[in-house]
Amino acid sequence: MILVTGATGLVGSHLLINLLQEAKEVKALYRNEKNIEALKNVFKNKDAIHLFEKIIWIKGDITDIPSLNNAFENVTHVYHCAALISFDPNDEELLRKTNIEGTANIVNCCIDFNVKKLCHVSSTAALGDPKETESIITEETEWNPEKLHGDYAISKYGAEIEVWRAHQEGLEIVIVNPGVIFGGGFPNQGSSILINKVKNGLLFYTKGKIGIIAVEDVVNCMTQLMNSSINGKKFCLVAENINLNDVLFIIAKGLKVKKPKFYAPKYLTSLAWRLDWFFTTITFKKRSFTRATAISSHSVDVYENTKIVNHLNYNFINMEEYLINLLLEYKQF
């Protein structure tokens, strides 16, 4: 029996389809019935609605240990996809509670219930920081605590520490660190926010690099790693490293809207995050552009995917073609 946390999110929902297509018995953790209904659209778009009724839904919360007891009964493998994604500094406490404490609860339950193997979904944000003379980030790049990191990155790094602790206590684990994940079914979450900004007339762009990947590649790598004898390793999942402006231009072309027109140099993004802080402070709205975000928007660091390619002999989806096809779905919204 397999347990999937974060089953109603982008990665979790596509993972459910993948597992059910392999005729696996799957329990799916959820917090809100409305999220289950929204999930049906993902299954419909993948012509997999006939598999939806095979899911064993378990109501629970990764921050509520008693609610996890029923979820872990008879479970042998766990895919931990649940996490809070926020770049608002005001969410620092909630990020730590969900991503660090919640992960600690999951790995402790894995140990208590004798789970055979855990796959933890982390992020490239939790990878290390290259030295001044370096520009390539791998799974072995060391985390520099003296460098500025956003609260989300810190929380995902802390979550990994909990997973490694469980591994030292005997739990078999694999960790995946995906870049920016694109996929269908969630038009108002995750990378879709970037698509919506372009759709609504984004004016500015930067030339920093980002690592991107299709959600289908993420879940395929996850299941292959879990089905293998690989244990105690982490893998950077990035199909392509691409300039942010090129992604924005591809999105604009696919949506047939105007592409961002003005380049925003460092001094302008530095001003932008300060203005964002000021206006969100007086309006009590969530931050959308922070100092850490401004810095990362100009980063030219490259994420290396050699490790996953070598271990699985994996070929990633061409991202430009994938994005163009994905954008056909977003035109409907």
mmCIF file of C-alpha atoms in Angstrom:
data_model
loop_
_atom_site.group_PDB
_atom_site.id
_atom_site.type_symbol
_atom_site.label_atom_id
_atom_site.label_comp_id
_atom_site.label_asym_id
_atom_site.label_seq_id
_atom_site.Cartn_x
_atom_site.Cartn_y
_atom_site.Cartn_z
ATOM 1 C CA MET A 1 0.000 0.000 0.000
ATOM 2 C CA ILE A 2 1.285 3.456 -0.970
ATOM 3 C CA LEU A 3 0.549 6.732 0.830
ATOM 4 C CA VAL A 4 0.729 10.066 -0.998
ATOM 5 C CA THR A 5 0.751 13.286 1.013
ATOM 6 C CA GLY A 6 -0.110 16.502 -0.786
ATOM 7 C CA ALA A 7 -2.257 14.411 -3.096
ATOM 8 C CA THR A 8 -4.415 17.332 -4.211
ATOM 9 C CA GLY A 9 -1.456 19.432 -5.383
ATOM 10 C CA LEU A 10 0.276 19.543 -8.770
ATOM 11 C CA VAL A 11 2.872 16.836 -8.132
ATOM 12 C CA GLY A 12 0.608 14.710 -5.928
ATOM 13 C CA SER A 13 -2.277 14.624 -8.396
ATOM 14 C CA HIS A 14 -0.125 13.609 -11.364
ATOM 15 C CA LEU A 15 1.653 11.092 -9.156
ATOM 16 C CA LEU A 16 -1.702 9.503 -8.274
ATOM 17 C CA ILE A 17 -2.444 8.970 -11.961
ATOM 18 C CA ASN A 18 0.988 7.468 -12.544
ATOM 19 C CA LEU A 19 0.663 5.049 -9.619
ATOM 20 C CA LEU A 20 -2.910 4.011 -10.448
ATOM 21 C CA GLN A 21 -1.946 3.342 -14.046
ATOM 22 C CA GLU A 22 0.587 0.885 -12.622
ATOM 23 C CA ALA A 23 -2.270 -0.782 -10.707
ATOM 24 C CA LYS A 24 -0.890 0.271 -7.323
ATOM 25 C CA GLU A 25 -3.073 0.491 -4.210
ATOM 26 C CA VAL A 26 -2.949 4.111 -3.138
ATOM 27 C CA LYS A 27 -4.026 6.087 -0.101
ATOM 28 C CA ALA A 28 -4.232 9.846 -0.621
ATOM 29 C CA LEU A 29 -4.066 12.349 2.224
ATOM 30 C CA TYR A 30 -6.333 15.389 1.939
ATOM 31 C CA ARG A 31 -7.509 18.263 4.156
ATOM 32 C CA ASN A 32 -10.441 19.734 2.213
ATOM 33 C CA GLU A 33 -13.184 17.998 0.196
ATOM 34 C CA LYS A 34 -13.226 20.896 -2.282
ATOM 35 C CA ASN A 35 -9.668 20.046 -3.289
ATOM 36 C CA ILE A 36 -10.751 16.506 -4.163
ATOM 37 C CA GLU A 37 -13.417 17.805 -6.516
ATOM 38 C CA ALA A 38 -10.904 20.100 -8.227
ATOM 39 C CA LEU A 39 -8.591 17.129 -8.671
ATOM 40 C CA LYS A 40 -11.077 15.439 -10.991
ATOM 41 C CA ASN A 41 -10.183 17.907 -13.732
ATOM 42 C CA VAL A 42 -6.603 16.653 -13.745
ATOM 43 C CA PHE A 43 -7.814 13.077 -14.187
ATOM 44 C CA LYS A 44 -10.218 14.138 -16.950
ATOM 45 C CA ASN A 45 -7.508 16.015 -18.824
ATOM 46 C CA LYS A 46 -5.307 12.918 -18.646
ATOM 47 C CA ASP A 47 -8.138 10.598 -19.780
ATOM 48 C CA ALA A 48 -7.811 8.824 -16.450
ATOM 49 C CA ILE A 49 -11.144 9.592 -14.795
ATOM 50 C CA HIS A 50 -11.855 5.849 -14.677
ATOM 51 C CA LEU A 51 -9.025 5.546 -12.148
ATOM 52 C CA PHE A 52 -10.304 8.246 -9.820
ATOM 53 C CA GLU A 53 -12.650 5.960 -7.874
ATOM 54 C CA LYS A 54 -9.765 3.638 -6.997
ATOM 55 C CA ILE A 55 -8.162 6.228 -4.704
ATOM 56 C CA ILE A 56 -8.497 5.565 -0.976
ATOM 57 C CA TRP A 57 -8.981 9.032 0.478
ATOM 58 C CA ILE A 58 -7.816 9.694 4.045
ATOM 59 C CA LYS A 59 -8.582 12.994 5.735
ATOM 60 C CA GLY A 60 -5.593 14.237 7.686
ATOM 61 C CA ASP A 61 -2.983 16.921 8.202
ATOM 62 C CA ILE A 62 0.774 16.402 8.323
ATOM 63 C CA THR A 63 0.959 18.810 11.282
ATOM 64 C CA ASP A 64 -1.609 16.772 13.246
ATOM 65 C CA ILE A 65 -0.018 13.488 14.344
ATOM 66 C CA PRO A 66 -3.238 11.742 15.553
ATOM 67 C CA SER A 67 -4.824 12.258 12.132
ATOM 68 C CA LEU A 68 -1.911 10.383 10.520
ATOM 69 C CA ASN A 69 -2.411 7.102 12.379
ATOM 70 C CA ASN A 70 -5.202 5.906 10.097
ATOM 71 C CA ALA A 71 -3.304 7.069 7.022
ATOM 72 C CA PHE A 72 -0.236 4.954 7.823
ATOM 73 C CA GLU A 73 -2.001 1.664 8.527
ATOM 74 C CA ASN A 74 -0.693 -1.081 6.180
ATOM 75 C CA VAL A 75 1.442 1.432 4.261
ATOM 76 C CA THR A 76 4.774 0.219 2.868
ATOM 77 C CA HIS A 77 5.864 3.180 0.724
ATOM 78 C CA VAL A 78 5.324 6.920 1.168
ATOM 79 C CA TYR A 79 5.574 9.791 -1.294
ATOM 80 C CA HIS A 80 5.771 13.001 0.721
ATOM 81 C CA CYS A 81 4.615 15.749 -1.635
ATOM 82 C CA ALA A 82 2.815 17.974 0.889
ATOM 83 C CA ALA A 83 4.389 21.375 1.489
ATOM 84 C CA LEU A 84 3.540 25.031 1.831
ATOM 85 C CA ILE A 85 4.877 27.221 -0.959
ATOM 86 C CA SER A 86 5.048 30.876 -0.016
ATOM 87 C CA PHE A 87 7.608 33.631 -0.485
ATOM 88 C CA ASP A 88 5.913 35.998 1.947
ATOM 89 C CA PRO A 89 8.155 36.613 5.010
ATOM 90 C CA ASN A 90 4.987 36.899 7.094
ATOM 91 C CA ASP A 91 4.453 33.161 6.535
ATOM 92 C CA GLU A 92 7.757 32.215 8.163
ATOM 93 C CA GLU A 93 6.177 30.476 11.154
ATOM 94 C CA LEU A 94 3.631 28.608 9.024
ATOM 95 C CA LEU A 95 6.359 27.535 6.574
ATOM 96 C CA ARG A 96 8.441 26.078 9.380
ATOM 97 C CA LYS A 97 5.465 24.332 10.964
ATOM 98 C CA THR A 98 4.254 22.806 7.701
ATOM 99 C CA ASN A 99 7.487 22.019 5.918
ATOM 100 C CA ILE A 100 9.819 21.169 8.789
ATOM 101 C CA GLU A 101 7.545 20.002 11.600
ATOM 102 C CA GLY A 102 5.148 18.349 9.148
ATOM 103 C CA THR A 103 8.001 16.447 7.493
ATOM 104 C CA ALA A 104 9.320 15.404 10.910
ATOM 105 C CA ASN A 105 5.879 13.957 11.659
ATOM 106 C CA ILE A 106 5.833 12.030 8.393
ATOM 107 C CA VAL A 107 9.281 10.485 8.822
ATOM 108 C CA ASN A 108 8.547 9.610 12.454
ATOM 109 C CA CYS A 109 5.377 7.823 11.360
ATOM 110 C CA CYS A 110 7.367 6.030 8.658
ATOM 111 C CA ILE A 111 9.685 4.689 11.351
ATOM 112 C CA ASP A 112 6.881 3.841 13.785
ATOM 113 C CA PHE A 113 4.843 1.990 11.134
ATOM 114 C CA ASN A 114 7.855 0.198 9.591
ATOM 115 C CA VAL A 115 7.509 1.844 6.180
ATOM 116 C CA LYS A 116 9.992 0.383 3.701
ATOM 117 C CA LYS A 117 10.849 3.498 1.704
ATOM 118 C CA LEU A 118 10.114 7.230 1.546
ATOM 119 C CA CYS A 119 10.368 9.628 -1.381
ATOM 120 C CA HIS A 120 10.583 13.233 -0.210
ATOM 121 C CA VAL A 121 9.815 16.066 -2.625
ATOM 122 C CA SER A 122 12.147 18.946 -1.819
ATOM 123 C CA SER A 123 13.163 21.827 -4.098
ATOM 124 C CA THR A 124 16.174 23.290 -5.880
ATOM 125 C CA ALA A 125 15.733 26.097 -3.331
ATOM 126 C CA ALA A 126 17.113 23.658 -0.729
ATOM 127 C CA LEU A 127 20.267 22.880 -2.710
ATOM 128 C CA GLY A 128 23.570 24.468 -1.788
ATOM 129 C CA ASP A 129 25.188 27.762 -2.698
ATOM 130 C CA PRO A 130 28.052 27.780 -5.205
ATOM 131 C CA LYS A 131 31.252 29.580 -4.262
ATOM 132 C CA GLU A 132 32.108 32.906 -5.880
ATOM 133 C CA THR A 133 34.207 31.183 -8.550
ATOM 134 C CA GLU A 134 31.495 28.606 -9.304
ATOM 135 C CA SER A 135 28.190 28.773 -11.167
ATOM 136 C CA ILE A 136 27.020 25.144 -11.245
ATOM 137 C CA ILE A 137 24.809 23.729 -8.491
ATOM 138 C CA THR A 138 24.731 19.986 -7.873
ATOM 139 C CA GLU A 139 23.377 17.723 -5.154
ATOM 140 C CA GLU A 140 26.767 17.980 -3.429
ATOM 141 C CA THR A 141 26.964 21.789 -3.380
ATOM 142 C CA GLU A 142 27.171 22.867 0.257
ATOM 143 C CA TRP A 143 24.526 25.058 1.894
ATOM 144 C CA ASN A 144 25.990 28.382 3.065
ATOM 145 C CA PRO A 145 24.132 29.561 6.194
ATOM 146 C CA GLU A 146 25.681 33.019 5.872
ATOM 147 C CA LYS A 147 24.062 33.646 2.498
ATOM 148 C CA LEU A 148 20.606 35.222 2.268
ATOM 149 C CA HIS A 149 17.902 32.577 1.819
ATOM 150 C CA GLY A 150 14.165 33.022 1.684
ATOM 151 C CA ASP A 151 12.007 31.453 4.382
ATOM 152 C CA TYR A 152 10.676 28.887 1.898
ATOM 153 C CA ALA A 153 14.202 27.730 1.032
ATOM 154 C CA ILE A 154 15.158 27.515 4.700
ATOM 155 C CA SER A 155 12.052 25.481 5.490
ATOM 156 C CA LYS A 156 12.723 23.004 2.674
ATOM 157 C CA TYR A 157 16.347 22.670 3.749
ATOM 158 C CA GLY A 158 15.170 22.015 7.287
ATOM 159 C CA ALA A 159 12.735 19.404 6.005
ATOM 160 C CA GLU A 160 15.592 17.563 4.288
ATOM 161 C CA ILE A 161 17.486 17.457 7.571
ATOM 162 C CA GLU A 162 14.533 15.605 9.104
ATOM 163 C CA VAL A 163 14.558 13.097 6.236
ATOM 164 C CA TRP A 164 18.297 12.485 6.617
ATOM 165 C CA ARG A 165 17.769 11.969 10.341
ATOM 166 C CA ALA A 166 15.212 9.255 9.590
ATOM 167 C CA HIS A 167 17.636 7.659 7.132
ATOM 168 C CA GLN A 168 20.248 7.458 9.873
ATOM 169 C CA GLU A 169 17.632 5.660 11.971
ATOM 170 C CA GLY A 170 17.204 3.018 9.269
ATOM 171 C CA LEU A 171 14.531 4.366 6.908
ATOM 172 C CA GLU A 172 15.234 3.932 3.189
ATOM 173 C CA ILE A 173 14.845 7.299 1.475
ATOM 174 C CA VAL A 174 15.269 9.176 -1.777
ATOM 175 C CA ILE A 175 14.999 12.948 -2.105
ATOM 176 C CA VAL A 176 14.153 14.822 -5.287
ATOM 177 C CA ASN A 177 14.860 18.528 -5.755
ATOM 178 C CA PRO A 178 12.740 19.772 -8.659
ATOM 179 C CA GLY A 179 13.160 23.176 -10.221
ATOM 180 C CA VAL A 180 10.158 25.254 -11.299
ATOM 181 C CA ILE A 181 7.493 22.674 -12.139
ATOM 182 C CA PHE A 182 5.074 23.251 -15.007
ATOM 183 C CA GLY A 183 1.964 21.141 -15.456
ATOM 184 C CA GLY A 184 -1.746 21.173 -16.144
ATOM 185 C CA GLY A 185 -4.770 21.305 -13.900
ATOM 186 C CA PHE A 186 -3.836 24.122 -11.517
ATOM 187 C CA PRO A 187 -4.319 27.484 -13.279
ATOM 188 C CA ASN A 188 -3.929 29.582 -10.123
ATOM 189 C CA GLN A 189 -1.078 27.873 -8.273
ATOM 190 C CA GLY A 190 2.684 27.440 -8.487
ATOM 191 C CA SER A 191 4.253 28.167 -11.871
ATOM 192 C CA SER A 192 0.790 29.039 -13.207
ATOM 193 C CA ILE A 193 1.074 32.343 -11.364
ATOM 194 C CA LEU A 194 3.928 33.215 -13.746
ATOM 195 C CA ILE A 195 1.752 32.307 -16.719
ATOM 196 C CA ASN A 196 -1.086 34.446 -15.390
ATOM 197 C CA LYS A 197 1.202 37.425 -14.907
ATOM 198 C CA VAL A 198 2.226 37.291 -18.559
ATOM 199 C CA LYS A 199 -1.387 36.761 -19.580
ATOM 200 C CA ASN A 200 -2.393 39.868 -17.619
ATOM 201 C CA GLY A 201 0.275 42.052 -19.204
ATOM 202 C CA LEU A 202 3.582 41.700 -17.360
ATOM 203 C CA LEU A 203 5.802 44.618 -18.354
ATOM 204 C CA PHE A 204 9.219 43.818 -16.876
ATOM 205 C CA TYR A 205 11.660 40.948 -17.209
ATOM 206 C CA THR A 206 15.084 39.944 -15.886
ATOM 207 C CA LYS A 207 17.735 37.701 -17.410
ATOM 208 C CA GLY A 208 18.477 35.403 -14.509
ATOM 209 C CA LYS A 209 18.413 31.655 -15.116
ATOM 210 C CA ILE A 210 15.867 29.216 -13.722
ATOM 211 C CA GLY A 211 15.711 25.439 -13.845
ATOM 212 C CA ILE A 212 12.411 24.154 -15.214
ATOM 213 C CA ILE A 213 10.790 20.742 -15.558
ATOM 214 C CA ALA A 214 7.485 19.144 -16.564
ATOM 215 C CA VAL A 215 5.440 17.582 -13.771
ATOM 216 C CA GLU A 216 5.296 14.336 -15.744
ATOM 217 C CA ASP A 217 9.090 14.085 -15.594
ATOM 218 C CA VAL A 218 9.052 14.753 -11.861
ATOM 219 C CA VAL A 219 6.620 11.936 -11.072
ATOM 220 C CA ASN A 220 8.286 9.533 -13.505
ATOM 221 C CA CYS A 221 11.643 10.053 -11.800
ATOM 222 C CA MET A 222 10.029 9.655 -8.386
ATOM 223 C CA THR A 223 8.386 6.338 -9.186
ATOM 224 C CA GLN A 224 11.460 4.956 -10.909
ATOM 225 C CA LEU A 225 13.599 5.861 -7.905
ATOM 226 C CA MET A 226 11.119 4.264 -5.515
ATOM 227 C CA ASN A 227 10.945 1.096 -7.621
ATOM 228 C CA SER A 228 14.730 0.814 -7.678
ATOM 229 C CA SER A 229 17.251 -0.256 -5.051
ATOM 230 C CA ILE A 230 18.564 3.323 -4.826
ATOM 231 C CA ASN A 231 18.691 4.441 -1.206
ATOM 232 C CA GLY A 232 20.058 7.420 0.711
ATOM 233 C CA LYS A 233 20.521 9.703 -2.296
ATOM 234 C CA LYS A 234 19.117 13.016 -3.497
ATOM 235 C CA PHE A 235 18.569 14.097 -7.084
ATOM 236 C CA CYS A 236 18.280 17.492 -8.741
ATOM 237 C CA LEU A 237 15.372 17.362 -11.198
ATOM 238 C CA VAL A 238 15.788 20.010 -13.880
ATOM 239 C CA ALA A 239 15.093 19.396 -17.533
ATOM 240 C CA GLU A 240 16.538 22.680 -18.761
ATOM 241 C CA ASN A 241 18.273 25.781 -17.432
ATOM 242 C CA ILE A 242 16.783 28.734 -19.240
ATOM 243 C CA ASN A 243 16.837 32.515 -18.982
ATOM 244 C CA LEU A 244 13.742 33.826 -17.223
ATOM 245 C CA ASN A 245 13.063 36.268 -20.051
ATOM 246 C CA ASP A 246 13.062 33.394 -22.562
ATOM 247 C CA VAL A 247 10.427 31.561 -20.487
ATOM 248 C CA LEU A 248 8.306 34.701 -20.332
ATOM 249 C CA PHE A 249 8.629 35.225 -24.084
ATOM 250 C CA ILE A 250 7.653 31.603 -24.808
ATOM 251 C CA ILE A 251 4.603 32.004 -22.582
ATOM 252 C CA ALA A 252 3.633 35.259 -24.292
ATOM 253 C CA LYS A 253 4.004 33.639 -27.708
ATOM 254 C CA GLY A 254 1.941 30.644 -26.689
ATOM 255 C CA LEU A 255 -0.835 32.811 -25.242
ATOM 256 C CA LYS A 256 -0.593 35.238 -28.176
ATOM 257 C CA VAL A 257 -0.209 38.245 -25.890
ATOM 258 C CA LYS A 258 2.401 41.005 -25.712
ATOM 259 C CA LYS A 259 5.678 39.892 -24.239
ATOM 260 C CA PRO A 260 7.287 41.795 -21.336
ATOM 261 C CA LYS A 261 8.876 44.884 -22.822
ATOM 262 C CA PHE A 262 11.254 46.404 -20.283
ATOM 263 C CA TYR A 263 14.421 44.926 -18.804
ATOM 264 C CA ALA A 264 14.622 45.384 -15.026
ATOM 265 C CA PRO A 265 18.262 45.771 -13.869
ATOM 266 C CA LYS A 266 19.326 45.060 -10.292
ATOM 267 C CA TYR A 267 18.742 48.596 -9.034
ATOM 268 C CA LEU A 268 15.148 48.458 -10.293
ATOM 269 C CA THR A 269 14.332 45.080 -8.720
ATOM 270 C CA SER A 270 15.971 46.347 -5.525
ATOM 271 C CA LEU A 271 13.556 49.275 -5.558
ATOM 272 C CA ALA A 272 10.657 46.977 -6.459
ATOM 273 C CA TRP A 273 10.984 44.701 -3.421
ATOM 274 C CA ARG A 274 11.128 47.711 -1.127
ATOM 275 C CA LEU A 275 7.996 49.178 -2.684
ATOM 276 C CA ASP A 276 6.317 45.786 -2.408
ATOM 277 C CA TRP A 277 7.174 45.724 1.297
ATOM 278 C CA PHE A 278 5.785 49.222 1.811
ATOM 279 C CA PHE A 279 2.486 48.749 -0.005
ATOM 280 C CA THR A 280 1.783 45.292 1.417
ATOM 281 C CA THR A 281 2.506 46.632 4.902
ATOM 282 C CA ILE A 282 -0.125 49.364 4.647
ATOM 283 C CA THR A 283 -2.643 47.224 2.733
ATOM 284 C CA PHE A 284 -2.105 43.990 4.725
ATOM 285 C CA LYS A 285 -1.736 41.978 1.512
ATOM 286 C CA LYS A 286 0.681 39.105 0.906
ATOM 287 C CA ARG A 287 4.171 39.899 -0.329
ATOM 288 C CA SER A 288 4.709 39.041 -3.989
ATOM 289 C CA PHE A 289 8.282 40.266 -4.484
ATOM 290 C CA THR A 290 10.868 39.987 -1.704
ATOM 291 C CA ARG A 291 14.555 40.775 -1.392
ATOM 292 C CA ALA A 292 15.465 37.095 -1.857
ATOM 293 C CA THR A 293 13.244 36.907 -4.938
ATOM 294 C CA ALA A 294 14.845 40.032 -6.385
ATOM 295 C CA ILE A 295 18.331 38.603 -5.943
ATOM 296 C CA SER A 296 17.414 35.220 -7.423
ATOM 297 C CA SER A 297 15.808 36.876 -10.461
ATOM 298 C CA HIS A 298 19.307 37.904 -11.580
ATOM 299 C CA SER A 299 21.125 34.689 -10.639
ATOM 300 C CA VAL A 300 22.902 32.920 -13.491
ATOM 301 C CA ASP A 301 23.661 29.735 -11.558
ATOM 302 C CA VAL A 302 22.988 26.484 -13.410
ATOM 303 C CA TYR A 303 21.446 23.337 -11.932
ATOM 304 C CA GLU A 304 23.191 20.115 -12.960
ATOM 305 C CA ASN A 305 20.984 17.075 -13.774
ATOM 306 C CA THR A 306 23.748 14.598 -14.602
ATOM 307 C CA LYS A 307 23.157 12.480 -11.509
ATOM 308 C CA ILE A 308 19.527 11.578 -12.265
ATOM 309 C CA VAL A 309 20.303 11.103 -15.965
ATOM 310 C CA ASN A 310 23.094 8.648 -15.153
ATOM 311 C CA HIS A 311 21.200 6.721 -12.468
ATOM 312 C CA LEU A 312 18.007 6.265 -14.485
ATOM 313 C CA ASN A 313 19.269 6.776 -18.034
ATOM 314 C CA TYR A 314 16.521 9.373 -18.199
ATOM 315 C CA ASN A 315 15.540 11.623 -21.103
ATOM 316 C CA PHE A 316 13.614 14.760 -20.211
ATOM 317 C CA ILE A 317 10.707 16.284 -22.103
ATOM 318 C CA ASN A 318 11.578 19.208 -24.404
ATOM 319 C CA MET A 319 10.324 22.142 -22.385
ATOM 320 C CA GLU A 320 9.598 24.649 -25.156
ATOM 321 C CA GLU A 321 7.290 22.183 -26.919
ATOM 322 C CA TYR A 322 5.768 21.204 -23.566
ATOM 323 C CA LEU A 323 5.033 24.808 -22.617
ATOM 324 C CA ILE A 324 3.405 25.587 -25.955
ATOM 325 C CA ASN A 325 1.068 22.592 -25.550
ATOM 326 C CA LEU A 326 0.390 23.433 -21.913
ATOM 327 C CA LEU A 327 -0.576 26.986 -22.786
ATOM 328 C CA LEU A 328 -3.395 25.704 -24.986
ATOM 329 C CA GLU A 329 -5.076 24.606 -21.761
ATOM 330 C CA TYR A 330 -4.607 28.006 -20.129
ATOM 331 C CA LYS A 331 -6.321 29.807 -22.994
ATOM 332 C CA GLN A 332 -9.551 28.208 -21.759
ATOM 333 C CA PHE A 333 -9.426 30.061 -18.434
#
